[in-house]
Amino acid sequence: MTLPLDHLVIMARDAAASRAFYGDLLPLLGFVKRRDDIWVNDAGLHLQVLVAEPGTRDYERRGPGLNHLGFGAPDAAFVEDVRAAMLARGHDIQPIQHLGGAHALFMPDPDGLRVEVTWYPPGKSVVD
């Protein structure tokens, strides 16, 4: 039996800033806002943004714990469209990376947790 991933919880230093970031990004990726802090997609994956406890450490790129959230795009143009839409909404978004034929977009949220949207050419593994 394979259990589906059904939710992700992101603890944010500034919940309002993070909810604005995810509120701009997640609808582009097929999520619908259910509450101010919860979005859900057609597969039943829920993403919730809560307030982090004061005094806890911020995200570290190579530290233990969740490194990034990865979403597969239907084509390379979709990746370009997401980048353009997030830039138009005022977010500081990195250039698209071309990794072995894949088109990868990494977007740090307000706490530094990266969200990846990538199109993989046929035969390219998502975790190589």
mmCIF file of N, CA and C in Angstrom:
data_model
loop_
_atom_site.group_PDB
_atom_site.id
_atom_site.type_symbol
_atom_site.label_atom_id
_atom_site.label_comp_id
_atom_site.label_asym_id
_atom_site.label_seq_id
_atom_site.Cartn_x
_atom_site.Cartn_y
_atom_site.Cartn_z
ATOM 1 N N MET A 1 0.841 -1.180 0.000
ATOM 2 C CA MET A 1 0.000 0.000 0.000
ATOM 3 C C MET A 1 0.885 1.242 0.000
ATOM 4 N N THR A 2 0.555 2.211 -0.830
ATOM 5 C CA THR A 2 1.251 3.495 -0.861
ATOM 6 C C THR A 2 0.343 4.554 -0.265
ATOM 7 N N LEU A 3 0.816 5.218 0.756
ATOM 8 C CA LEU A 3 0.023 6.279 1.381
ATOM 9 C C LEU A 3 0.313 7.607 0.687
ATOM 10 N N PRO A 4 -0.725 8.366 0.350
ATOM 11 C CA PRO A 4 -0.494 9.662 -0.297
ATOM 12 C C PRO A 4 -0.062 10.712 0.717
ATOM 13 N N LEU A 5 0.773 11.617 0.277
ATOM 14 C CA LEU A 5 1.103 12.783 1.083
ATOM 15 C C LEU A 5 -0.150 13.656 1.095
ATOM 16 N N ASP A 6 -0.682 13.978 2.279
ATOM 17 C CA ASP A 6 -1.933 14.733 2.310
ATOM 18 C C ASP A 6 -1.814 16.151 2.841
ATOM 19 N N HIS A 7 -0.707 16.480 3.537
ATOM 20 C CA HIS A 7 -0.567 17.868 3.982
ATOM 21 C C HIS A 7 0.881 18.218 4.289
ATOM 22 N N LEU A 8 1.158 19.502 4.162
ATOM 23 C CA LEU A 8 2.441 20.090 4.530
ATOM 24 C C LEU A 8 2.135 21.302 5.396
ATOM 25 N N VAL A 9 2.900 21.480 6.464
ATOM 26 C CA VAL A 9 2.726 22.641 7.334
ATOM 27 C C VAL A 9 4.029 23.426 7.315
ATOM 28 N N ILE A 10 3.943 24.695 7.007
ATOM 29 C CA ILE A 10 5.101 25.585 6.977
ATOM 30 C C ILE A 10 4.978 26.552 8.150
ATOM 31 N N MET A 11 6.011 26.559 8.982
ATOM 32 C CA MET A 11 6.046 27.479 10.117
ATOM 33 C C MET A 11 6.784 28.734 9.662
ATOM 34 N N ALA A 12 6.134 29.861 9.730
ATOM 35 C CA ALA A 12 6.676 31.112 9.187
ATOM 36 C C ALA A 12 6.985 32.113 10.289
ATOM 37 N N ARG A 13 8.093 32.821 10.131
ATOM 38 C CA ARG A 13 8.444 33.884 11.058
ATOM 39 C C ARG A 13 7.421 35.024 10.945
ATOM 40 N N ASP A 14 7.077 35.394 9.720
ATOM 41 C CA ASP A 14 6.086 36.444 9.447
ATOM 42 C C ASP A 14 4.957 35.781 8.664
ATOM 43 N N ALA A 15 3.931 35.340 9.369
ATOM 44 C CA ALA A 15 2.849 34.583 8.738
ATOM 45 C C ALA A 15 2.160 35.385 7.640
ATOM 46 N N ALA A 16 1.987 36.688 7.839
ATOM 47 C CA ALA A 16 1.318 37.506 6.821
ATOM 48 C C ALA A 16 2.129 37.537 5.528
ATOM 49 N N ALA A 17 3.451 37.716 5.632
ATOM 50 C CA ALA A 17 4.307 37.753 4.441
ATOM 51 C C ALA A 17 4.312 36.393 3.743
ATOM 52 N N SER A 18 4.414 35.325 4.515
ATOM 53 C CA SER A 18 4.422 33.990 3.912
ATOM 54 C C SER A 18 3.078 33.644 3.290
ATOM 55 N N ARG A 19 1.991 34.011 3.939
ATOM 56 C CA ARG A 19 0.667 33.741 3.370
ATOM 57 C C ARG A 19 0.461 34.541 2.091
ATOM 58 N N ALA A 20 1.021 35.749 2.020
ATOM 59 C CA ALA A 20 0.933 36.532 0.773
ATOM 60 C C ALA A 20 1.730 35.838 -0.333
ATOM 61 N N PHE A 21 2.947 35.355 -0.021
ATOM 62 C CA PHE A 21 3.775 34.645 -1.004
ATOM 63 C C PHE A 21 3.045 33.410 -1.518
ATOM 64 N N TYR A 22 2.602 32.547 -0.603
ATOM 65 C CA TYR A 22 1.922 31.325 -1.027
ATOM 66 C C TYR A 22 0.556 31.620 -1.639
ATOM 67 N N GLY A 23 -0.080 32.687 -1.200
ATOM 68 C CA GLY A 23 -1.350 33.093 -1.799
ATOM 69 C C GLY A 23 -1.201 33.513 -3.253
ATOM 70 N N ASP A 24 -0.037 34.065 -3.608
ATOM 71 C CA ASP A 24 0.253 34.405 -5.001
ATOM 72 C C ASP A 24 0.678 33.176 -5.800
ATOM 73 N N LEU A 25 1.498 32.307 -5.185
ATOM 74 C CA LEU A 25 2.067 31.171 -5.907
ATOM 75 C C LEU A 25 1.116 29.987 -6.056
ATOM 76 N N LEU A 26 0.496 29.565 -4.988
ATOM 77 C CA LEU A 26 -0.253 28.305 -5.018
ATOM 78 C C LEU A 26 -1.406 28.257 -6.018
ATOM 79 N N PRO A 27 -2.166 29.329 -6.232
ATOM 80 C CA PRO A 27 -3.195 29.256 -7.276
ATOM 81 C C PRO A 27 -2.609 29.011 -8.670
ATOM 82 N N LEU A 28 -1.375 29.469 -8.901
ATOM 83 C CA LEU A 28 -0.708 29.207 -10.179
ATOM 84 C C LEU A 28 -0.395 27.724 -10.343
ATOM 85 N N LEU A 29 -0.328 26.993 -9.216
ATOM 86 C CA LEU A 29 0.020 25.576 -9.216
ATOM 87 C C LEU A 29 -1.196 24.679 -8.990
ATOM 88 N N GLY A 30 -2.393 25.253 -9.085
ATOM 89 C CA GLY A 30 -3.617 24.455 -8.993
ATOM 90 C C GLY A 30 -4.212 24.321 -7.605
ATOM 91 N N PHE A 31 -3.757 25.123 -6.647
ATOM 92 C CA PHE A 31 -4.318 25.083 -5.292
ATOM 93 C C PHE A 31 -5.439 26.108 -5.152
ATOM 94 N N VAL A 32 -6.378 25.815 -4.272
ATOM 95 C CA VAL A 32 -7.487 26.710 -3.953
ATOM 96 C C VAL A 32 -7.384 27.076 -2.472
ATOM 97 N N LYS A 33 -7.604 28.348 -2.174
ATOM 98 C CA LYS A 33 -7.534 28.815 -0.785
ATOM 99 C C LYS A 33 -8.798 28.359 -0.053
ATOM 100 N N ARG A 34 -8.612 27.669 1.081
ATOM 101 C CA ARG A 34 -9.734 27.213 1.904
ATOM 102 C C ARG A 34 -9.956 28.120 3.110
ATOM 103 N N ARG A 35 -8.869 28.639 3.654
ATOM 104 C CA ARG A 35 -8.869 29.570 4.774
ATOM 105 C C ARG A 35 -7.694 30.494 4.578
ATOM 106 N N ASP A 36 -7.546 31.482 5.438
ATOM 107 C CA ASP A 36 -6.401 32.393 5.316
ATOM 108 C C ASP A 36 -5.070 31.656 5.391
ATOM 109 N N ASP A 37 -5.043 30.499 6.025
ATOM 110 C CA ASP A 37 -3.790 29.784 6.232
ATOM 111 C C ASP A 37 -3.734 28.414 5.557
ATOM 112 N N ILE A 38 -4.749 28.039 4.766
ATOM 113 C CA ILE A 38 -4.793 26.704 4.159
ATOM 114 C C ILE A 38 -5.177 26.775 2.686
ATOM 115 N N TRP A 39 -4.394 26.041 1.859
ATOM 116 C CA TRP A 39 -4.687 25.868 0.438
ATOM 117 C C TRP A 39 -4.739 24.369 0.168
ATOM 118 N N VAL A 40 -5.519 23.940 -0.820
ATOM 119 C CA VAL A 40 -5.634 22.520 -1.153
ATOM 120 C C VAL A 40 -5.682 22.360 -2.667
ATOM 121 N N ASN A 41 -5.112 21.238 -3.175
ATOM 122 C CA ASN A 41 -5.189 20.981 -4.608
ATOM 123 C C ASN A 41 -6.134 19.815 -4.896
ATOM 124 N N ASP A 42 -6.346 19.503 -6.181
ATOM 125 C CA ASP A 42 -7.288 18.451 -6.577
ATOM 126 C C ASP A 42 -6.872 17.065 -6.085
ATOM 127 N N ALA A 43 -5.594 16.867 -5.807
ATOM 128 C CA ALA A 43 -5.115 15.576 -5.302
ATOM 129 C C ALA A 43 -5.339 15.441 -3.794
ATOM 130 N N GLY A 44 -5.842 16.497 -3.166
ATOM 131 C CA GLY A 44 -6.093 16.468 -1.732
ATOM 132 C C GLY A 44 -4.910 16.875 -0.882
ATOM 133 N N LEU A 45 -3.862 17.429 -1.511
ATOM 134 C CA LEU A 45 -2.707 17.901 -0.754
ATOM 135 C C LEU A 45 -3.032 19.269 -0.160
ATOM 136 N N HIS A 46 -2.958 19.359 1.156
ATOM 137 C CA HIS A 46 -3.208 20.603 1.877
ATOM 138 C C HIS A 46 -1.876 21.233 2.263
ATOM 139 N N LEU A 47 -1.769 22.535 2.119
ATOM 140 C CA LEU A 47 -0.602 23.275 2.566
ATOM 141 C C LEU A 47 -1.082 24.340 3.541
ATOM 142 N N GLN A 48 -0.501 24.334 4.740
ATOM 143 C CA GLN A 48 -0.906 25.273 5.779
ATOM 144 C C GLN A 48 0.291 26.101 6.215
ATOM 145 N N VAL A 49 0.078 27.402 6.437
ATOM 146 C CA VAL A 49 1.133 28.300 6.920
ATOM 147 C C VAL A 49 0.731 28.790 8.311
ATOM 148 N N LEU A 50 1.577 28.435 9.288
ATOM 149 C CA LEU A 50 1.346 28.823 10.682
ATOM 150 C C LEU A 50 2.488 29.704 11.175
ATOM 151 N N VAL A 51 2.319 30.302 12.342
ATOM 152 C CA VAL A 51 3.330 31.186 12.921
ATOM 153 C C VAL A 51 4.361 30.363 13.691
ATOM 154 N N ALA A 52 5.643 30.591 13.407
ATOM 155 C CA ALA A 52 6.732 29.923 14.123
ATOM 156 C C ALA A 52 6.851 30.494 15.530
ATOM 157 N N GLU A 53 7.368 29.690 16.428
ATOM 158 C CA GLU A 53 7.593 30.157 17.788
ATOM 159 C C GLU A 53 8.741 31.165 17.814
ATOM 160 N N PRO A 54 8.613 32.232 18.595
ATOM 161 C CA PRO A 54 9.700 33.201 18.714
ATOM 162 C C PRO A 54 10.975 32.522 19.218
ATOM 163 N N GLY A 55 12.112 32.989 18.717
ATOM 164 C CA GLY A 55 13.397 32.477 19.164
ATOM 165 C C GLY A 55 13.883 31.241 18.426
ATOM 166 N N THR A 56 13.086 30.697 17.527
ATOM 167 C CA THR A 56 13.536 29.535 16.758
ATOM 168 C C THR A 56 14.380 30.010 15.582
ATOM 169 N N ARG A 57 15.216 29.099 15.027
ATOM 170 C CA ARG A 57 16.124 29.467 13.938
ATOM 171 C C ARG A 57 15.403 29.490 12.595
ATOM 172 N N ASP A 58 15.900 30.343 11.696
ATOM 173 C CA ASP A 58 15.387 30.393 10.332
ATOM 174 C C ASP A 58 15.904 29.213 9.522
ATOM 175 N N TYR A 59 15.315 29.024 8.372
ATOM 176 C CA TYR A 59 15.692 27.973 7.439
ATOM 177 C C TYR A 59 17.171 28.098 7.052
ATOM 178 N N GLU A 60 17.866 26.980 7.013
ATOM 179 C CA GLU A 60 19.255 26.952 6.560
ATOM 180 C C GLU A 60 19.344 26.042 5.336
ATOM 181 N N ARG A 61 19.992 26.499 4.277
ATOM 182 C CA ARG A 61 20.059 25.803 2.991
ATOM 183 C C ARG A 61 20.531 24.361 3.111
ATOM 184 N N ARG A 62 21.576 24.092 3.838
ATOM 185 C CA ARG A 62 22.120 22.734 3.940
ATOM 186 C C ARG A 62 21.891 22.121 5.320
ATOM 187 N N GLY A 63 21.020 22.730 6.109
ATOM 188 C CA GLY A 63 20.738 22.210 7.441
ATOM 189 C C GLY A 63 19.767 21.047 7.401
ATOM 190 N N PRO A 64 19.608 20.354 8.513
ATOM 191 C CA PRO A 64 18.668 19.245 8.566
ATOM 192 C C PRO A 64 17.235 19.742 8.474
ATOM 193 N N GLY A 65 16.365 18.867 8.005
ATOM 194 C CA GLY A 65 14.957 19.216 7.882
ATOM 195 C C GLY A 65 14.558 19.373 6.425
ATOM 196 N N LEU A 66 13.395 19.858 6.201
ATOM 197 C CA LEU A 66 12.867 20.032 4.851
ATOM 198 C C LEU A 66 13.744 20.996 4.058
ATOM 199 N N ASN A 67 14.176 20.587 2.866
ATOM 200 C CA ASN A 67 15.044 21.417 2.034
ATOM 201 C C ASN A 67 14.238 22.293 1.090
ATOM 202 N N HIS A 68 13.268 21.706 0.374
ATOM 203 C CA HIS A 68 12.419 22.491 -0.523
ATOM 204 C C HIS A 68 11.184 21.686 -0.899
ATOM 205 N N LEU A 69 10.177 22.383 -1.422
ATOM 206 C CA LEU A 69 8.962 21.755 -1.948
ATOM 207 C C LEU A 69 9.107 21.708 -3.454
ATOM 208 N N GLY A 70 8.923 20.550 -4.070
ATOM 209 C CA GLY A 70 9.083 20.420 -5.518
ATOM 210 C C GLY A 70 7.778 20.080 -6.206
ATOM 211 N N PHE A 71 7.431 20.853 -7.234
ATOM 212 C CA PHE A 71 6.234 20.623 -8.041
ATOM 213 C C PHE A 71 6.646 20.394 -9.480
ATOM 214 N N GLY A 72 6.085 19.368 -10.107
ATOM 215 C CA GLY A 72 6.355 19.071 -11.510
ATOM 216 C C GLY A 72 5.453 19.878 -12.423
ATOM 217 N N ALA A 73 6.035 20.524 -13.422
ATOM 218 C CA ALA A 73 5.289 21.357 -14.378
ATOM 219 C C ALA A 73 4.941 20.544 -15.631
ATOM 220 N N PRO A 74 3.837 20.893 -16.303
ATOM 221 C CA PRO A 74 3.441 20.151 -17.502
ATOM 222 C C PRO A 74 4.337 20.425 -18.708
ATOM 223 N N ASP A 75 4.988 21.589 -18.744
ATOM 224 C CA ASP A 75 5.888 21.925 -19.849
ATOM 225 C C ASP A 75 6.774 23.099 -19.433
ATOM 226 N N ALA A 76 7.793 23.392 -20.261
ATOM 227 C CA ALA A 76 8.740 24.461 -19.935
ATOM 228 C C ALA A 76 8.067 25.831 -19.908
ATOM 229 N N ALA A 77 7.084 26.040 -20.768
ATOM 230 C CA ALA A 77 6.385 27.329 -20.798
ATOM 231 C C ALA A 77 5.664 27.602 -19.482
ATOM 232 N N PHE A 78 5.159 26.559 -18.838
ATOM 233 C CA PHE A 78 4.492 26.724 -17.551
ATOM 234 C C PHE A 78 5.459 27.306 -16.525
ATOM 235 N N VAL A 79 6.693 26.803 -16.506
ATOM 236 C CA VAL A 79 7.716 27.297 -15.581
ATOM 237 C C VAL A 79 7.970 28.783 -15.846
ATOM 238 N N GLU A 80 8.101 29.153 -17.104
ATOM 239 C CA GLU A 80 8.319 30.559 -17.467
ATOM 240 C C GLU A 80 7.134 31.424 -17.047
ATOM 241 N N ASP A 81 5.921 30.910 -17.222
ATOM 242 C CA ASP A 81 4.720 31.660 -16.850
ATOM 243 C C ASP A 81 4.636 31.878 -15.338
ATOM 244 N N VAL A 82 4.984 30.856 -14.553
ATOM 245 C CA VAL A 82 4.974 31.004 -13.092
ATOM 246 C C VAL A 82 5.986 32.069 -12.673
ATOM 247 N N ARG A 83 7.178 32.034 -13.241
ATOM 248 C CA ARG A 83 8.201 33.029 -12.903
ATOM 249 C C ARG A 83 7.710 34.435 -13.242
ATOM 250 N N ALA A 84 7.158 34.614 -14.434
ATOM 251 C CA ALA A 84 6.665 35.933 -14.847
ATOM 252 C C ALA A 84 5.550 36.417 -13.920
ATOM 253 N N ALA A 85 4.643 35.520 -13.545
ATOM 254 C CA ALA A 85 3.528 35.907 -12.675
ATOM 255 C C ALA A 85 4.020 36.306 -11.284
ATOM 256 N N MET A 86 4.979 35.575 -10.745
ATOM 257 C CA MET A 86 5.494 35.907 -9.414
ATOM 258 C C MET A 86 6.314 37.203 -9.440
ATOM 259 N N LEU A 87 7.072 37.432 -10.506
ATOM 260 C CA LEU A 87 7.783 38.704 -10.649
ATOM 261 C C LEU A 87 6.801 39.863 -10.752
ATOM 262 N N ALA A 88 5.728 39.665 -11.509
ATOM 263 C CA ALA A 88 4.714 40.716 -11.673
ATOM 264 C C ALA A 88 4.033 41.054 -10.352
ATOM 265 N N ARG A 89 4.009 40.095 -9.425
ATOM 266 C CA ARG A 89 3.407 40.320 -8.113
ATOM 267 C C ARG A 89 4.418 40.867 -7.105
ATOM 268 N N GLY A 90 5.631 41.160 -7.567
ATOM 269 C CA GLY A 90 6.620 41.822 -6.730
ATOM 270 C C GLY A 90 7.549 40.918 -5.939
ATOM 271 N N HIS A 91 7.561 39.622 -6.245
ATOM 272 C CA HIS A 91 8.443 38.705 -5.522
ATOM 273 C C HIS A 91 9.821 38.661 -6.178
ATOM 274 N N ASP A 92 10.863 38.491 -5.370
ATOM 275 C CA ASP A 92 12.236 38.393 -5.846
ATOM 276 C C ASP A 92 12.473 36.941 -6.246
ATOM 277 N N ILE A 93 12.329 36.641 -7.529
ATOM 278 C CA ILE A 93 12.369 35.272 -8.029
ATOM 279 C C ILE A 93 13.657 35.051 -8.817
ATOM 280 N N GLN A 94 14.296 33.909 -8.578
ATOM 281 C CA GLN A 94 15.554 33.577 -9.229
ATOM 282 C C GLN A 94 15.337 33.257 -10.711
ATOM 283 N N PRO A 95 16.393 33.338 -11.531
ATOM 284 C CA PRO A 95 16.290 32.918 -12.933
ATOM 285 C C PRO A 95 16.005 31.421 -13.028
ATOM 286 N N ILE A 96 15.447 31.009 -14.149
ATOM 287 C CA ILE A 96 15.219 29.591 -14.405
ATOM 288 C C ILE A 96 16.563 28.925 -14.653
ATOM 289 N N GLN A 97 16.761 27.771 -14.033
ATOM 290 C CA GLN A 97 17.986 26.991 -14.218
ATOM 291 C C GLN A 97 17.697 25.878 -15.231
ATOM 292 N N HIS A 98 18.680 25.598 -16.067
ATOM 293 C CA HIS A 98 18.558 24.526 -17.052
ATOM 294 C C HIS A 98 19.502 23.420 -16.613
ATOM 295 N N LEU A 99 18.920 22.374 -16.034
ATOM 296 C CA LEU A 99 19.689 21.311 -15.403
ATOM 297 C C LEU A 99 19.512 20.006 -16.175
ATOM 298 N N GLY A 100 20.453 19.699 -17.049
ATOM 299 C CA GLY A 100 20.363 18.464 -17.816
ATOM 300 C C GLY A 100 19.109 18.371 -18.663
ATOM 301 N N GLY A 101 18.670 19.485 -19.184
ATOM 302 C CA GLY A 101 17.462 19.517 -19.995
ATOM 303 C C GLY A 101 16.215 19.928 -19.237
ATOM 304 N N ALA A 102 16.246 19.828 -17.919
ATOM 305 C CA ALA A 102 15.103 20.252 -17.110
ATOM 306 C C ALA A 102 15.103 21.775 -16.988
ATOM 307 N N HIS A 103 13.920 22.353 -16.839
ATOM 308 C CA HIS A 103 13.760 23.792 -16.615
ATOM 309 C C HIS A 103 13.286 23.943 -15.170
ATOM 310 N N ALA A 104 14.185 24.425 -14.297
ATOM 311 C CA ALA A 104 13.929 24.459 -12.865
ATOM 312 C C ALA A 104 13.870 25.889 -12.346
ATOM 313 N N LEU A 105 12.801 26.187 -11.631
ATOM 314 C CA LEU A 105 12.614 27.493 -11.011
ATOM 315 C C LEU A 105 12.568 27.298 -9.503
ATOM 316 N N PHE A 106 13.465 27.967 -8.785
ATOM 317 C CA PHE A 106 13.502 27.904 -7.329
ATOM 318 C C PHE A 106 13.123 29.274 -6.780
ATOM 319 N N MET A 107 12.121 29.300 -5.905
ATOM 320 C CA MET A 107 11.612 30.553 -5.354
ATOM 321 C C MET A 107 11.660 30.488 -3.836
ATOM 322 N N PRO A 108 12.488 31.300 -3.185
ATOM 323 C CA PRO A 108 12.510 31.298 -1.726
ATOM 324 C C PRO A 108 11.290 32.017 -1.168
ATOM 325 N N ASP A 109 10.689 31.420 -0.137
ATOM 326 C CA ASP A 109 9.591 32.113 0.534
ATOM 327 C C ASP A 109 10.203 33.141 1.493
ATOM 328 N N PRO A 110 9.409 33.919 2.220
ATOM 329 C CA PRO A 110 9.967 34.952 3.085
ATOM 330 C C PRO A 110 10.936 34.457 4.161
ATOM 331 N N ASP A 111 10.877 33.170 4.523
ATOM 332 C CA ASP A 111 11.806 32.617 5.504
ATOM 333 C C ASP A 111 12.962 31.868 4.859
ATOM 334 N N GLY A 112 13.002 31.804 3.524
ATOM 335 C CA GLY A 112 14.095 31.138 2.827
ATOM 336 C C GLY A 112 13.794 29.728 2.364
ATOM 337 N N LEU A 113 12.665 29.143 2.755
ATOM 338 C CA LEU A 113 12.288 27.818 2.267
ATOM 339 C C LEU A 113 11.991 27.939 0.778
ATOM 340 N N ARG A 114 12.654 27.099 -0.013
ATOM 341 C CA ARG A 114 12.498 27.204 -1.457
ATOM 342 C C ARG A 114 11.347 26.333 -1.968
ATOM 343 N N VAL A 115 10.634 26.893 -2.935
ATOM 344 C CA VAL A 115 9.614 26.156 -3.669
ATOM 345 C C VAL A 115 10.145 25.999 -5.090
ATOM 346 N N GLU A 116 10.158 24.767 -5.566
ATOM 347 C CA GLU A 116 10.668 24.462 -6.905
ATOM 348 C C GLU A 116 9.509 24.105 -7.827
ATOM 349 N N VAL A 117 9.532 24.660 -9.026
ATOM 350 C CA VAL A 117 8.611 24.264 -10.100
ATOM 351 C C VAL A 117 9.494 23.908 -11.288
ATOM 352 N N THR A 118 9.433 22.642 -11.720
ATOM 353 C CA THR A 118 10.345 22.160 -12.752
ATOM 354 C C THR A 118 9.623 21.331 -13.799
ATOM 355 N N TRP A 119 10.004 21.546 -15.047
ATOM 356 C CA TRP A 119 9.587 20.676 -16.143
ATOM 357 C C TRP A 119 10.758 19.754 -16.453
ATOM 358 N N TYR A 120 10.463 18.470 -16.518
ATOM 359 C CA TYR A 120 11.479 17.451 -16.806
ATOM 360 C C TYR A 120 11.232 16.883 -18.199
ATOM 361 N N PRO A 121 12.259 16.827 -19.041
ATOM 362 C CA PRO A 121 12.079 16.210 -20.355
ATOM 363 C C PRO A 121 11.849 14.697 -20.190
ATOM 364 N N PRO A 122 11.235 14.063 -21.175
ATOM 365 C CA PRO A 122 10.997 12.625 -21.094
ATOM 366 C C PRO A 122 12.267 11.863 -20.739
ATOM 367 N N GLY A 123 12.155 10.938 -19.785
ATOM 368 C CA GLY A 123 13.287 10.129 -19.372
ATOM 369 C C GLY A 123 14.128 10.716 -18.258
ATOM 370 N N LYS A 124 13.920 11.984 -17.908
ATOM 371 C CA LYS A 124 14.691 12.649 -16.843
ATOM 372 C C LYS A 124 14.010 12.377 -15.495
ATOM 373 N N SER A 125 14.792 11.864 -14.551
ATOM 374 C CA SER A 125 14.267 11.586 -13.217
ATOM 375 C C SER A 125 14.090 12.885 -12.442
ATOM 376 N N VAL A 126 13.092 12.922 -11.558
ATOM 377 C CA VAL A 126 12.826 14.133 -10.781
ATOM 378 C C VAL A 126 13.809 14.314 -9.622
ATOM 379 N N VAL A 127 14.596 13.293 -9.290
ATOM 380 C CA VAL A 127 15.486 13.414 -8.134
ATOM 381 C C VAL A 127 16.961 13.146 -8.458
ATOM 382 N N ASP A 128 17.356 13.190 -9.704
ATOM 383 C CA ASP A 128 18.775 12.999 -10.056
ATOM 384 C C ASP A 128 19.569 14.250 -9.794
#
